[in-house]
Amino acid sequence: MARKDDILKSFLTHELLESKYDFRKEELPNTVREALNSDKPIIKAIALIVEGLDGTSPVTDSVLRNQVTQFLNEAL
Amino acid sequence: MIIRKIQIDNYLCYYDSNTFELSEGLNIILGENGEGKTKFFEAVDWLFNGENRELDMLVSAKKLNETEIGDSFRVRVSMTVEQYGEKSIITKSFLAKKEKANECSTSSFVIEGISENSSGERTQVDGQTLLDRIFPFQIRKYSMFKGEAELNIFESDSALANLINLFSEAKHYDKYSEKGTFLREKAEKAVEDSSKLDKKNESLYKKLEGEITLLEREKAKYLVHLNSTEEEIRKIEGNLQLAESHVSNADALGTLNKRIKEIEEKISHLTGRIDENYTTSLFDENWILVNFESFHKEFAEKVSAHSKTRREIQSEHDKQQGIKVGERKAKAELLNNAIPLPNNIPSKAIMEEMLNDEICKVCNREAKKGSEAYEFMMKRLKTYLESQVTEQNEPEKDEPLFKYDYTNRLDNLSISHEDNLKNLRLIRTKIKELFEFNDDRKKDIEELNEQLEKEKTEREKILGNSSIGAEKLSDVLKNYNAWQRDLKNRNQDQVDYTTKLKSLESELKAKKEEKDKIDTSSANSFLIKTRNILRDIETIFVDTKEKKFDEFIEKLQTKSNNFFKTINIDAFTGTIVFTRRNKINRTIVEVELQEDGRTFYKPNQSLLTSMHISILFAISELASEIKEENFPMIFDAPTSSFGEYKTAQFLNLIFETENQKILLIKDFLHTDKVTKTLSIKKEFENVRRNKAFWVKLERPFDPNNLKTINSQVITL
């Protein structure tokens, strides 16, 4: 498993996702690729950040910000 | 990685060529002070980290002395290592040219590397690159230690960050918490900007922003106070423990300290119960009215007299009114209750005309002036005119005598005072009781203070029975009570700061919620939703990072304690505890020894060394796990505080640990008092090791003449 997937998984095991967002463990994605296709905005946003920081081509702060906020502003 | 061989040529006391053929596992290099142990360590350190300056200081004086002026020789330290079945040789050397007696010039150093694969094929490579590849710089940092003091790597605040960078996946999470905060802050800003467009709440919003900034600043200030107070508390506790360690009767001291603490707590409790806030009682509890009763009596009498006078006046008035009413009634009765004619018949003008003409035009008779008929008409006119005046005054008849009833209010006030008198009469008793209570408590406190003084004198006696010199002892005594006082004060500060922080946090929370409310009504909803999600993401990132840090620290702690138990078998049974502390801009780790959950502040050097070596072995084991290979560790005199017996025990125990270790120690050597000859003690035969060397100066030598110094390497 790639490091970025490990990182993503450790974020997705945070209890907030279960307690506040009602996500069940079994419906959580295992890889960044899966998470990028998630229909749950917070999961996809985390995946965007992981891909931006530990993906194949890391991005700058402003690009990361644009990607994440643009996605969230449109999705919500 | 294993160091197979170290060769030192013409480096300080190592004259000519000297080879250490090392083994896997434990290598012990014995040597008396000043005979070459530390120079061995320094030679290896120079190979790893040495700089290109003052190289002439590294030249063997004996070699230089033997060299002809104008001739050159090489100063060299070389290491042969084995890694993944391949052999590498790294050599650092420079040329020394003798210019005149005792003086030489030197070239710059060169680092050469030779890589030899399993089939014996050799390739020349860059020495520095090879060194950094097989034995990375960061790992070298945790591989070489000179003396006992260097073993404490957590002296440095950056130690945790370094270790995490090297050995923990936690390092990947650092940037996430940073970026999480960055994204959240930007999203907050977007919401704020959007909210500010709504002019409706502009001033309230600005006010809230200002208050939040102030509260956050205040919170940061108190966090700094709390942090430094906690640090101070630890320092004071450490000082006290050190002072106590000098005392022979430590148990008795412990009991006394406990008793002193209890007495101090009692005093503090009693002082808290003494209420001498008499000014407040004077006004709030109405004590000022303690002598009110006589004033009230005078007041009540005046009110009563006044009320009586008023009633009398009122009664007289009512009587007059009654008479008037009676008169009106009597007049009415005179007419036999017949309804009288109206006063205006005949009219005023006719009456005046008739009087003027002296004729009664009603009965048509003469009515001369002065006659009865004339007088009758005149009376009628007068009655009529009076009736007109009376009619105008009549409404005034109903006006009350006293427009406002202040007397009634005064009466009520007097009655209510009368009711209160019962309570006011009790004040005198209350004051008396309070004064008695306070006096009694003061007496109790006085007694406790006497007891406290006695206990403190007793404590000083115990402290006096100490194992340290009189001069140092007086310092300890002087400070001991002051430290105890400081500790009490700092503990109180800690409680105060924590309470203040809690209240600031709840205030901050309330303000933020208020601001969020305005945001919800003013800002674009998608911006708010984005911000809320980014807030959660930041929480997730920060928590995960802390979790990873804690996991790493926990792992390090478990490993360290495993080694610690092994090294200290049958001895101290305490535990090494790693505590993560969040400073303003960074996270640091503090390491301490605990015994039954109580911090052991000032362990002796030998215990401290055991602890530090255990941590280093734990780090080494972590490095082995992460990098999937072992790295050697080189220690110069790590156990000088141990004594020979404990050193032997220690060596036997670390013999069991996996990676290669090179230990330079001065134990197990014996100098004959008569012949001055050096020999190795029999006890060393029982020390388990993989290989041992003895570095020993060639005899005879003159300690004041470096030209006679030559360390020989004897493989045992």
PDB file of C-alpha atoms in Angstrom, chain B residues 304 306-316 402:
ATOM      1  CA  SER B 304     -47.342  59.243  65.893  1.00  0.00           C
ATOM      2  CA  HIS B 306     -47.786  64.168  63.709  1.00  0.00           C
ATOM      3  CA  SER B 307     -50.400  61.654  62.735  1.00  0.00           C
ATOM      4  CA  LYS B 308     -52.519  62.630  65.717  1.00  0.00           C
ATOM      5  CA  THR B 309     -52.299  66.354  64.867  1.00  0.00           C
ATOM      6  CA  ARG B 310     -53.233  65.638  61.338  1.00  0.00           C
ATOM      7  CA  ARG B 311     -56.225  63.625  62.372  1.00  0.00           C
ATOM      8  CA  GLU B 312     -57.346  66.419  64.695  1.00  0.00           C
ATOM      9  CA  ILE B 313     -57.119  68.994  61.946  1.00  0.00           C
ATOM     10  CA  GLN B 314     -58.916  66.685  59.612  1.00  0.00           C
ATOM     11  CA  SER B 315     -61.611  66.059  62.159  1.00  0.00           C
ATOM     12  CA  GLU B 316     -62.135  69.829  62.745  1.00  0.00           C
ATOM     13  CA  PHE B 402     -54.586  67.480  52.594  1.00  0.00           C
TER      14      PHE B 402
END
